[in-house]
CSV table of C-alpha atoms in Angstrom, one decimal:
chain,number,residue,atom,x,y,z
A,22,MET,CA,-6.4,-37.2,-17.8
A,23,ILE,CA,-7.3,-38.6,-14.3
A,24,LEU,CA,-11.0,-39.2,-14.3
A,25,PHE,CA,-13.5,-38.6,-11.6
A,26,ASP,CA,-17.3,-38.9,-11.3
A,27,LYS,CA,-18.2,-35.2,-11.7
A,28,ASN,CA,-21.9,-35.6,-11.2
A,29,SER,CA,-21.4,-37.6,-7.9
A,30,PHE,CA,-18.8,-35.1,-6.6
A,31,SER,CA,-21.1,-32.2,-7.5
A,32,LEU,CA,-24.1,-33.6,-5.7
A,33,ARG,CA,-22.1,-34.5,-2.6
A,34,LEU,CA,-20.2,-31.2,-2.5
A,35,ALA,CA,-23.4,-29.2,-2.9
A,36,ASP,CA,-25.0,-31.1,-0.1
A,37,ALA,CA,-22.0,-30.5,2.2
A,38,LEU,CA,-21.9,-26.8,1.2
A,39,THR,CA,-25.6,-26.4,2.0
A,40,ARG,CA,-25.0,-27.8,5.5
A,41,ALA,CA,-21.9,-25.6,6.1
A,42,HIS,CA,-23.7,-22.5,5.0
A,43,ALA,CA,-26.7,-23.4,7.2
A,44,ASP,CA,-24.3,-23.8,10.2
A,45,GLY,CA,-22.7,-20.5,9.6
A,46,ALA,CA,-19.3,-21.9,8.9
A,47,GLU,CA,-16.8,-19.2,8.1
A,48,LEU,CA,-14.3,-21.5,6.4
A,49,PHE,CA,-15.0,-24.8,4.5
A,50,SER,CA,-12.4,-27.4,3.9
A,51,VAL,CA,-12.8,-30.2,1.3
A,52,ALA,CA,-10.4,-33.1,0.9
A,53,PHE,CA,-10.2,-34.6,-2.6
A,54,PRO,CA,-9.0,-38.1,-3.4
A,55,PRO,CA,-5.2,-38.5,-3.1
A,56,LEU,CA,-3.0,-38.8,-6.2
A,57,PRO,CA,0.3,-40.5,-6.8
A,58,GLY,CA,3.5,-38.8,-5.5
A,59,TYR,CA,4.6,-37.7,-8.9
A,60,ALA,CA,1.5,-35.5,-9.2
A,61,PHE,CA,3.1,-33.0,-6.8
A,62,GLU,CA,5.9,-32.1,-9.1
A,63,ARG,CA,3.6,-31.9,-12.1
A,64,ILE,CA,1.1,-29.6,-10.3
A,65,ALA,CA,4.1,-27.4,-9.3
A,66,ASN,CA,4.4,-26.7,-13.1
A,67,VAL,CA,1.1,-24.7,-13.1
A,68,PRO,CA,1.5,-21.5,-15.2
A,69,GLU,CA,1.9,-18.1,-13.5
A,70,PRO,CA,0.3,-16.5,-11.7
A,71,ALA,CA,-1.8,-19.4,-10.2
A,72,LEU,CA,1.2,-20.8,-8.3
A,73,LEU,CA,1.4,-18.6,-5.2
A,74,PHE,CA,3.6,-20.5,-2.7
A,75,PHE,CA,6.0,-23.4,-3.0
A,76,PHE,CA,8.1,-25.1,-0.2
A,77,GLU,CA,10.1,-28.3,-0.5
A,78,ASN,CA,12.7,-29.8,1.8
A,79,GLU,CA,13.4,-33.4,0.8
A,80,LYS,CA,15.3,-34.3,4.0
A,81,LYS,CA,12.7,-32.9,6.3
A,82,GLY,CA,9.7,-34.2,4.4
A,83,ILE,CA,8.3,-30.8,3.6
A,84,ALA,CA,6.5,-30.5,0.3
A,85,GLU,CA,3.7,-27.8,0.0
A,86,ILE,CA,2.1,-25.9,-2.8
A,87,GLY,CA,-0.4,-23.1,-2.4
A,88,LEU,CA,-2.2,-22.1,-5.6
A,89,ASP,CA,-5.3,-20.2,-6.6
A,90,PHE,CA,-7.1,-19.6,-9.8
A,91,ARG,CA,-8.9,-16.6,-8.4
A,92,THR,CA,-8.3,-14.6,-5.2
A,93,PRO,CA,-7.1,-16.2,-2.0
A,94,ILE,CA,-8.0,-15.1,1.5
A,95,VAL,CA,-5.5,-12.5,2.5
A,96,PRO,CA,-5.4,-11.9,6.3
A,97,ALA,CA,-3.3,-9.1,7.8
A,98,GLY,CA,-1.3,-9.0,10.9
A,99,THR,CA,2.0,-9.8,12.5
A,100,PHE,CA,3.4,-13.2,13.1
A,101,GLU,CA,2.1,-13.3,16.6
A,102,ASN,CA,-1.5,-12.9,15.6
A,103,LEU,CA,-1.7,-14.5,12.1
A,104,ALA,CA,-3.1,-17.8,13.4
A,105,ALA,CA,-6.1,-15.9,14.6
A,106,ALA,CA,-7.0,-15.2,11.0
A,107,ILE,CA,-8.1,-18.9,10.6
A,108,PRO,CA,-11.7,-18.9,11.7
A,109,GLU,CA,-12.6,-21.2,14.5
A,110,ASN,CA,-16.1,-21.8,13.1
A,111,ARG,CA,-15.0,-24.2,10.3
A,112,ALA,CA,-16.7,-27.1,8.5
A,113,GLN,CA,-14.9,-29.9,6.7
A,114,PHE,CA,-15.9,-32.6,4.2
A,115,SER,CA,-14.1,-35.5,2.5
A,116,LEU,CA,-14.8,-36.6,-1.1
A,117,VAL,CA,-12.7,-39.7,-0.5
A,118,GLU,CA,-14.8,-42.8,-1.0
A,119,ASN,CA,-15.1,-45.6,1.5
A,120,GLU,CA,-13.4,-43.6,4.2
A,121,ASN,CA,-14.6,-44.4,7.7
A,122,SER,CA,-12.9,-41.4,9.4
A,123,PRO,CA,-12.2,-38.7,6.8
A,124,CYS,CA,-8.9,-36.9,7.3
A,125,VAL,CA,-9.1,-33.3,6.1
A,126,PRO,CA,-5.8,-31.4,6.5
A,127,ALA,CA,-6.0,-28.3,8.6
A,128,PRO,CA,-6.0,-25.0,6.6
A,129,LYS,CA,-2.6,-23.3,6.3
A,130,ILE,CA,-1.6,-19.7,6.2
A,131,PHE,CA,1.4,-19.2,3.9
A,132,VAL,CA,3.7,-16.3,4.7
A,133,ALA,CA,6.4,-14.3,3.1
A,134,GLY,CA,7.9,-12.3,6.0
A,135,THR,CA,10.0,-9.2,6.0
A,136,PHE,CA,13.2,-8.3,7.8
A,137,ASP,CA,11.6,-5.2,9.3
A,138,GLU,CA,7.9,-5.3,9.9
A,139,ALA,CA,7.8,-1.6,10.7
A,140,SER,CA,8.8,-0.6,7.2
A,141,ALA,CA,7.3,-3.5,5.2
A,142,ARG,CA,4.5,-5.8,6.3
A,143,PRO,CA,4.6,-9.6,5.8
A,144,PHE,CA,2.4,-11.0,3.0
A,145,ALA,CA,0.2,-13.8,4.2
A,146,ALA,CA,-2.5,-15.7,2.3
A,147,ILE,CA,-4.8,-18.8,2.7
A,148,PRO,CA,-4.7,-20.2,-0.9
A,149,THR,CA,-7.8,-22.0,-1.9
A,150,TRP,CA,-5.8,-25.0,-3.1
A,151,GLN,CA,-3.3,-26.5,-0.7
A,152,ILE,CA,-1.4,-29.5,-2.0
A,153,SER,CA,1.0,-31.6,0.0
A,154,LYS,CA,3.2,-34.6,-0.7
A,155,ARG,CA,3.5,-37.2,2.0
A,156,ASN,CA,5.7,-40.2,1.3
A,157,ASP,CA,4.4,-41.3,-2.1
A,158,THR,CA,1.0,-39.6,-2.0
A,159,THR,CA,-0.2,-36.2,-3.1
A,160,GLN,CA,-2.9,-34.7,-0.9
A,161,ILE,CA,-5.3,-32.1,-2.4
A,162,CYS,CA,-7.5,-30.0,-0.2
A,163,ALA,CA,-9.5,-26.8,-0.8
A,164,HIS,CA,-10.2,-24.1,1.8
A,165,PHE,CA,-12.6,-21.3,1.1
A,166,ARG,CA,-15.5,-19.2,2.5
A,167,PRO,CA,-18.8,-20.8,1.8
A,168,THR,CA,-21.5,-18.6,0.2
A,169,LYS,CA,-25.2,-18.9,-0.4
A,170,GLU,CA,-24.5,-19.4,-4.1
A,171,ILE,CA,-24.1,-23.2,-3.6
A,172,GLN,CA,-24.3,-24.5,-7.1
A,173,THR,CA,-22.1,-21.7,-8.5
A,174,GLN,CA,-19.5,-22.3,-5.9
A,175,ALA,CA,-19.5,-26.1,-6.3
A,176,GLY,CA,-19.2,-25.8,-10.0
A,177,ALA,CA,-16.3,-23.4,-9.8
A,178,LEU,CA,-14.5,-25.6,-7.4
A,179,LEU,CA,-14.9,-28.7,-9.5
A,180,ALA,CA,-13.7,-26.7,-12.6
A,181,ASP,CA,-10.6,-25.8,-10.7
A,182,TYR,CA,-10.1,-29.4,-9.6
A,183,GLU,CA,-10.3,-30.5,-13.2
A,184,ARG,CA,-7.5,-28.1,-14.0
A,185,ILE,CA,-5.4,-29.6,-11.2
A,186,LEU,CA,-6.1,-33.1,-12.5
A,187,SER,CA,-5.1,-32.0,-16.0
A,188,LEU,CA,-1.8,-30.8,-14.6
A,189,ALA,CA,-1.2,-34.0,-12.6
A,190,SER,CA,-1.9,-36.1,-15.8
A,191,ALA,CA,0.3,-34.1,-18.1
A,192,GLU,CA,3.8,-34.9,-19.1
A,193,PRO,CA,6.4,-32.9,-17.1
A,194,ASN,CA,6.7,-29.4,-18.6
A,195,THR,CA,9.7,-28.3,-20.6
A,196,PHE,CA,10.4,-24.9,-19.1
A,197,PRO,CA,11.5,-22.0,-21.3
A,198,PRO,CA,15.2,-21.2,-21.0
A,199,LEU,CA,16.4,-18.5,-18.7
A,200,PRO,CA,16.9,-15.3,-20.7
A,201,PRO,CA,20.4,-14.1,-21.4
A,202,VAL,CA,21.8,-11.5,-19.0
A,203,ALA,CA,22.2,-8.1,-20.7
A,204,SER,CA,23.7,-6.3,-17.7
A,205,GLU,CA,24.3,-6.6,-14.0
A,206,ALA,CA,25.1,-4.1,-11.3
A,207,GLU,CA,25.7,-3.8,-7.6
A,208,VAL,CA,22.7,-2.2,-5.8
A,209,GLY,CA,23.7,1.0,-4.2
A,210,GLY,CA,27.2,1.0,-5.7
A,211,SER,CA,30.2,-1.3,-5.2
A,212,ASP,CA,31.4,-0.1,-1.8
A,213,TYR,CA,30.7,-3.2,0.3
A,214,ARG,CA,34.3,-3.3,1.6
A,215,SER,CA,34.0,0.3,2.9
A,216,ARG,CA,30.7,-0.5,4.6
A,217,ALA,CA,32.2,-3.6,6.1
A,218,THR,CA,35.2,-1.6,7.3
A,219,HIS,CA,32.9,0.9,9.0
A,220,ALA,CA,30.9,-1.9,10.7
A,221,ILE,CA,34.0,-3.7,11.9
A,222,SER,CA,35.3,-0.4,13.4
A,223,GLU,CA,32.0,-0.1,15.3
A,224,ILE,CA,32.4,-3.7,16.6
A,225,ASN,CA,36.0,-3.0,17.6
A,226,ALA,CA,34.8,0.1,19.5
A,227,GLY,CA,32.6,-2.2,21.6
A,228,LYS,CA,29.2,-1.1,20.2
A,229,PHE,CA,28.4,-4.5,18.8
A,230,GLU,CA,29.5,-8.1,19.0
A,231,LYS,CA,28.3,-8.9,15.5
A,232,ILE,CA,26.7,-7.2,12.5
A,233,VAL,CA,25.5,-9.0,9.4
A,234,LEU,CA,26.0,-6.9,6.4
A,235,ALA,CA,24.4,-7.8,3.0
A,236,ARG,CA,24.9,-7.1,-0.7
A,237,ALA,CA,22.4,-7.1,-3.5
A,238,ARG,CA,23.0,-7.4,-7.2
A,239,ASP,CA,20.6,-6.7,-10.0
A,240,PHE,CA,20.5,-8.7,-13.3
A,241,HIS,CA,18.7,-7.2,-16.3
A,242,PHE,CA,17.9,-9.3,-19.4
A,243,SER,CA,17.7,-8.8,-23.1
A,244,PRO,CA,15.2,-8.4,-24.5
A,245,ALA,CA,13.3,-7.0,-21.5
A,246,GLN,CA,10.8,-9.6,-20.4
A,247,ASN,CA,8.9,-11.1,-17.5
A,248,PHE,CA,11.4,-13.4,-15.8
A,249,PRO,CA,10.3,-17.1,-16.0
A,250,ALA,CA,10.1,-17.9,-12.3
A,251,GLY,CA,9.1,-21.6,-13.0
A,252,THR,CA,12.4,-22.1,-14.9
A,253,LEU,CA,14.5,-20.8,-12.0
A,254,LEU,CA,12.4,-22.8,-9.4
A,255,ALA,CA,13.0,-26.0,-11.4
A,256,ALA,CA,16.7,-25.3,-11.7
A,257,LEU,CA,17.0,-24.7,-7.9
A,258,ARG,CA,15.2,-28.0,-7.2
A,259,ASN,CA,17.5,-29.8,-9.5
A,260,ARG,CA,20.7,-28.4,-8.0
A,261,PHE,CA,20.0,-28.0,-4.3
A,262,LEU,CA,17.1,-30.2,-3.2
A,263,SER,CA,19.2,-33.2,-2.4
A,264,SER,CA,21.6,-31.1,-0.3
A,265,GLY,CA,19.0,-30.5,2.4
A,266,CYS,CA,18.1,-26.9,1.3
A,267,THR,CA,14.5,-25.6,1.4
A,268,ILE,CA,13.4,-24.6,-2.1
A,269,PHE,CA,10.9,-21.9,-1.8
A,270,ALA,CA,8.9,-19.4,-3.9
A,271,ALA,CA,6.4,-16.8,-2.5
A,272,PRO,CA,4.7,-13.6,-3.7
A,273,THR,CA,5.6,-10.5,-1.8
A,274,SER,CA,2.2,-8.7,-2.0
A,275,ALA,CA,-1.4,-9.4,-2.9
A,276,ALA,CA,-1.3,-6.7,-5.7
A,277,ARG,CA,1.8,-8.1,-7.5
A,278,THR,CA,1.7,-11.9,-7.5
A,279,GLN,CA,4.3,-11.9,-10.3
A,280,GLU,CA,6.8,-10.3,-7.9
A,281,LYS,CA,8.3,-13.2,-6.0
A,282,ILE,CA,11.0,-14.1,-3.5
A,283,ILE,CA,12.6,-17.3,-4.6
A,284,GLY,CA,15.6,-19.3,-3.5
A,285,ALA,CA,17.3,-22.4,-2.0
A,286,THR,CA,18.0,-21.7,1.6
A,287,PRO,CA,20.1,-23.9,3.9
A,288,GLU,CA,18.6,-22.4,7.0
A,289,MET,CA,15.5,-23.5,8.8
A,290,LEU,CA,14.2,-21.0,11.4
A,291,ILE,CA,11.7,-23.4,13.0
A,292,ARG,CA,9.6,-26.5,12.6
A,293,LEU,CA,6.8,-27.3,15.0
A,294,GLN,CA,5.0,-30.6,14.7
A,295,ASN,CA,2.7,-32.0,17.4
A,296,GLY,CA,4.6,-30.2,20.2
A,297,LYS,CA,8.1,-31.0,18.9
A,298,LEU,CA,10.2,-27.9,18.0
A,299,GLU,CA,13.2,-28.0,15.8
A,300,THR,CA,15.4,-25.1,15.0
A,301,GLU,CA,19.1,-24.6,14.2
A,302,ALA,CA,22.1,-22.3,14.4
A,303,LEU,CA,23.8,-21.8,11.1
A,304,ALA,CA,26.7,-19.3,11.2
A,305,GLY,CA,30.4,-19.5,10.4
A,306,THR,CA,31.1,-20.0,6.7
A,307,VAL,CA,33.9,-20.8,4.2
A,308,ALA,CA,33.8,-21.4,0.5
A,309,ASN,CA,33.6,-25.1,-0.6
A,310,VAL,CA,36.1,-26.1,-3.3
A,311,PRO,CA,35.9,-29.5,-5.0
A,312,GLY,CA,38.6,-31.8,-3.7
A,313,GLU,CA,39.2,-29.6,-0.7
A,314,THR,CA,36.0,-30.1,1.3
A,315,GLN,CA,37.6,-32.0,4.2
A,316,THR,CA,40.5,-29.7,4.6
A,317,ARG,CA,38.3,-26.6,4.5
A,318,ALA,CA,35.9,-28.1,6.9
A,319,GLU,CA,38.7,-28.8,9.4
A,320,ALA,CA,39.9,-25.2,9.0
A,321,LEU,CA,36.4,-23.9,9.6
A,322,PHE,CA,35.9,-26.0,12.6
A,323,SER,CA,39.2,-24.8,14.2
A,324,ASP,CA,38.8,-21.1,13.2
A,325,VAL,CA,38.3,-19.1,16.5
A,326,LYS,CA,36.6,-16.2,14.8
A,327,GLU,CA,34.0,-18.5,13.0
A,328,ARG,CA,33.4,-20.5,16.2
A,329,ARG,CA,32.7,-17.3,18.1
A,330,GLU,CA,30.3,-16.1,15.5
A,331,HIS,CA,28.5,-19.4,15.6
A,332,ARG,CA,28.3,-19.5,19.4
A,333,LEU,CA,26.6,-16.1,19.4
A,334,VAL,CA,23.7,-17.6,17.3
A,335,VAL,CA,23.4,-20.7,19.5
A,336,ASP,CA,23.3,-18.6,22.7
A,337,PHE,CA,20.7,-16.2,21.2
A,338,ILE,CA,18.3,-18.9,20.2
A,339,ALA,CA,18.7,-20.8,23.5
A,340,GLU,CA,18.1,-17.5,25.4
A,341,LYS,CA,15.0,-16.7,23.4
A,342,LEU,CA,13.5,-20.2,23.8
A,343,ARG,CA,14.1,-20.1,27.6
A,344,GLY,CA,12.4,-16.7,27.6
A,345,LEU,CA,9.3,-18.5,26.3
A,346,ARG,CA,9.7,-21.0,29.1
A,347,LEU,CA,10.9,-23.7,26.8
A,348,SER,CA,14.0,-26.0,27.5
A,349,PRO,CA,16.2,-26.1,24.4
A,350,ARG,CA,18.5,-29.2,23.8
A,351,PHE,CA,21.5,-29.0,21.6
A,352,PRO,CA,25.0,-30.5,21.3
A,353,THR,CA,27.9,-28.5,22.8
A,354,VAL,CA,30.1,-28.9,19.7
A,355,PRO,CA,28.8,-27.8,16.2
A,356,GLY,CA,28.9,-30.0,13.1
A,357,ILE,CA,29.5,-29.1,9.5
A,358,LEU,CA,26.8,-28.5,6.9
A,359,ALA,CA,28.3,-29.0,3.4
A,360,LEU,CA,26.6,-27.4,0.5
A,361,PRO,CA,27.8,-27.3,-3.1
A,362,ASN,CA,29.3,-23.8,-2.8
A,363,VAL,CA,29.9,-23.2,0.9
A,364,LEU,CA,30.5,-25.0,4.3
A,365,HIS,CA,28.7,-23.8,7.4
A,366,LEU,CA,29.1,-24.5,11.1
A,367,HIS,CA,25.7,-26.1,12.2
A,368,THR,CA,24.0,-26.8,15.5
A,369,PRO,CA,20.6,-28.5,15.7
A,370,ILE,CA,18.4,-27.3,18.5
A,371,GLU,CA,15.2,-29.0,19.9
A,372,ALA,CA,12.6,-28.3,22.5
A,373,ASP,CA,9.2,-29.7,23.6
A,374,VAL,CA,6.3,-27.2,23.3
A,375,PRO,CA,3.4,-28.2,25.6
A,376,ALA,CA,-0.1,-27.8,24.1
A,377,ARG,CA,-1.3,-24.2,24.1
A,378,SER,CA,1.8,-23.0,26.0
A,379,VAL,CA,3.1,-20.8,23.2
A,380,SER,CA,2.1,-20.3,19.6
A,381,LEU,CA,4.3,-20.9,16.6
A,382,GLY,CA,3.8,-17.3,15.6
A,383,LYS,CA,5.1,-16.1,18.9
A,384,ILE,CA,8.2,-18.3,18.6
A,385,VAL,CA,8.9,-17.0,15.1
A,386,SER,CA,8.6,-13.4,16.4
A,387,ALA,CA,11.0,-14.2,19.3
A,388,LEU,CA,13.6,-15.8,17.0
A,389,HIS,CA,13.5,-13.3,14.1
A,390,PRO,CA,15.9,-11.9,13.3
A,391,THR,CA,18.6,-14.2,14.7
A,392,PRO,CA,22.2,-13.1,14.9
A,393,ALA,CA,22.9,-15.1,11.8
A,394,MET,CA,20.8,-12.6,9.9
A,395,CYS,CA,21.2,-9.4,12.0
A,396,GLY,CA,23.7,-9.2,14.8
A,397,VAL,CA,24.3,-8.7,18.6
A,398,PRO,CA,22.8,-6.8,20.3
A,399,ALA,CA,19.8,-7.5,18.1
A,400,ALA,CA,17.9,-4.2,18.2
A,401,GLU,CA,21.0,-2.0,17.8
A,402,ALA,CA,22.4,-4.2,15.0
A,403,LYS,CA,19.0,-4.0,13.2
A,404,LYS,CA,19.0,-0.2,13.4
A,405,PHE,CA,22.6,-0.1,12.1
A,406,ILE,CA,21.7,-2.4,9.1
A,407,ILE,CA,18.6,-0.3,8.2
A,408,GLU,CA,20.7,2.9,8.3
A,409,ASN,CA,23.8,1.6,6.6
A,410,GLU,CA,23.0,-1.0,4.0
A,411,ALA,CA,22.8,0.2,0.5
A,412,PHE,CA,19.2,-1.2,-0.1
A,413,PRO,CA,16.1,-2.1,1.9
A,414,ARG,CA,16.1,-5.8,2.7
A,415,GLU,CA,12.3,-6.2,2.5
A,416,ASN,CA,11.9,-10.1,2.3
A,417,PHE,CA,15.6,-11.0,2.3
A,418,SER,CA,16.7,-12.7,5.5
A,419,ALA,CA,13.0,-12.9,6.7
A,420,PRO,CA,10.9,-16.0,7.7
A,421,VAL,CA,9.1,-17.7,4.8
A,422,GLY,CA,6.8,-20.7,5.4
A,423,PHE,CA,3.4,-21.7,6.7
A,424,LEU,CA,1.5,-22.4,9.9
A,425,ASP,CA,-1.8,-24.3,10.2
A,426,ALA,CA,-4.9,-24.2,12.3
A,427,ASP,CA,-3.6,-27.0,14.5
A,428,GLY,CA,-0.6,-24.9,15.5
A,429,ASN,CA,1.9,-26.8,13.4
A,430,GLY,CA,4.1,-25.2,10.7
A,431,PHE,CA,7.5,-24.7,9.1
A,432,PHE,CA,9.6,-21.6,8.5
A,433,ALA,CA,12.9,-21.2,6.7
A,434,VAL,CA,15.0,-18.1,6.4
A,435,ALA,CA,15.0,-16.3,3.0
A,436,ILE,CA,18.7,-16.4,2.2
A,437,ARG,CA,20.5,-17.6,-0.9
A,438,CYS,CA,17.6,-16.1,-2.7
A,439,ALA,CA,16.4,-13.6,-5.3
A,440,LYS,CA,13.6,-11.2,-5.8
A,441,ILE,CA,11.9,-11.4,-9.2
A,442,PHE,CA,10.6,-8.1,-10.5
A,443,ASN,CA,8.8,-7.6,-13.9
A,444,ASP,CA,12.0,-7.0,-15.8
A,445,LYS,CA,14.9,-7.9,-13.5
A,446,ILE,CA,16.0,-10.2,-10.8
A,447,ARG,CA,17.8,-9.1,-7.6
A,448,LEU,CA,20.2,-11.5,-5.8
A,449,TYR,CA,21.1,-11.2,-2.1
A,450,ALA,CA,23.7,-12.5,0.2
A,451,GLY,CA,25.2,-11.5,3.6
A,452,SER,CA,28.1,-12.1,5.8
A,453,GLY,CA,28.5,-12.0,9.6
A,454,LEU,CA,31.1,-9.5,10.8
A,455,VAL,CA,32.7,-9.8,14.2
A,456,SER,CA,36.0,-8.7,15.8
A,457,GLY,CA,38.8,-10.0,13.7
A,458,SER,CA,36.7,-10.0,10.4
A,459,VAL,CA,38.6,-8.9,7.3
A,460,PRO,CA,36.6,-7.0,4.7
A,461,GLU,CA,38.2,-8.7,1.7
A,462,LYS,CA,37.6,-12.1,3.2
A,463,GLU,CA,34.0,-11.3,3.9
A,464,PHE,CA,33.6,-10.0,0.4
A,465,SER,CA,34.9,-13.3,-0.9
A,466,GLU,CA,32.5,-15.2,1.4
A,467,ILE,CA,29.5,-13.3,0.0
A,468,ASN,CA,30.7,-13.9,-3.6
A,469,ALA,CA,30.7,-17.7,-2.8
A,470,LYS,CA,27.1,-17.4,-1.4
A,471,ILE,CA,25.7,-15.3,-4.2
A,472,SER,CA,27.2,-17.5,-6.8
A,473,ALA,CA,24.7,-20.2,-5.9
A,474,LEU,CA,22.1,-18.4,-7.9
A,475,ALA,CA,24.3,-16.2,-10.1
A,476,SER,CA,25.8,-19.3,-11.8
A,477,LEU,CA,22.3,-20.3,-13.0
A,478,LEU,CA,21.8,-16.9,-14.6
A,479,ARG,CA,25.2,-16.4,-16.2
A,480,LYS,CA,25.0,-18.9,-19.0
């Protein structure tokens, strides 16, 4: 167990809380002493339902946990106005000893977005405990509303902190095995090919340039049981973290924190850090086969249909950023992103965002959904998807991530993912249809994508 001077912390914390309450602070942030880097992974093993959010991308230096032992702050709103839910009247305090200029991380709003906000609202929360890994250090910070019950609030906070230290000190958990699959079934029937044929006919008739059509597959387990989300999260980290994917987990509502969207997505929607914006176009796909990666990558790069599909996404993102008076920069020729199961055409896109010129939430709203997830023209393609897909997408293909009070943040796109229900898990995958698409080939592409998670379940 990592030790700390509880009496000293209690006195200092109570004094800081008293000042914050007297000043009328609406949100109070407390930085606790940093822990070694390994603590991040151990804290991520916290039992359900305390773990609310998890985001990790090794190559981009993203490692964030949002957890709560009670009830987090749950703001409501769209992406454009979510940042306003973080009060401006804030107080902060550092429990780090001998620190001349205490650095207290800005509070974050974590978000599980939805494909169509008109039918399903995003779920957003400000978890009390926000834990980040930076280089080889684990930062721990609490964000909460101060109350007049100073001693009670300080005591509860330090009790939570002791639980976190206990997790950080423990040996890594041995997760329970994934339960055996009892049955699996296509959601909405097994007629993807006929739906794809209909979509392609609409494209060939000139109504669309592109439509992204998705499939979903339900897995039931025997005996019926709550699915061990932590086991799947650990398996995804082990298999996909080194490939550059973002491993994520997020609840889909305040009422059902056991119901989660979880996955390993190769697609970043946006990262904004100190005025530097990063996004990417990821479209054009072929299955990756061991020993054939180079040959398949060359074929993908020279495929006219796949290059056209990719260019639609690049042009869309560039147009949206220019519409926000930003100046996107990107290479004229895409590269190849190689994942264990598929290869993608990939174009990184950057832009500078002057201070207070446009918010991260507004950029997310402008970019979502991209043609990689929806189609062209966007509004018409979205309407077609809602009316013709066999299931409601809800969180699939939506932004998942976080934004902070300083205007920085990170959002990935929820693909290569699953939704965990009480007694089943639903896997999703989609494919971009353009003129020249062949339903059978698109069906095979989706199978390659969905196998990323299905192979972990079918054991």
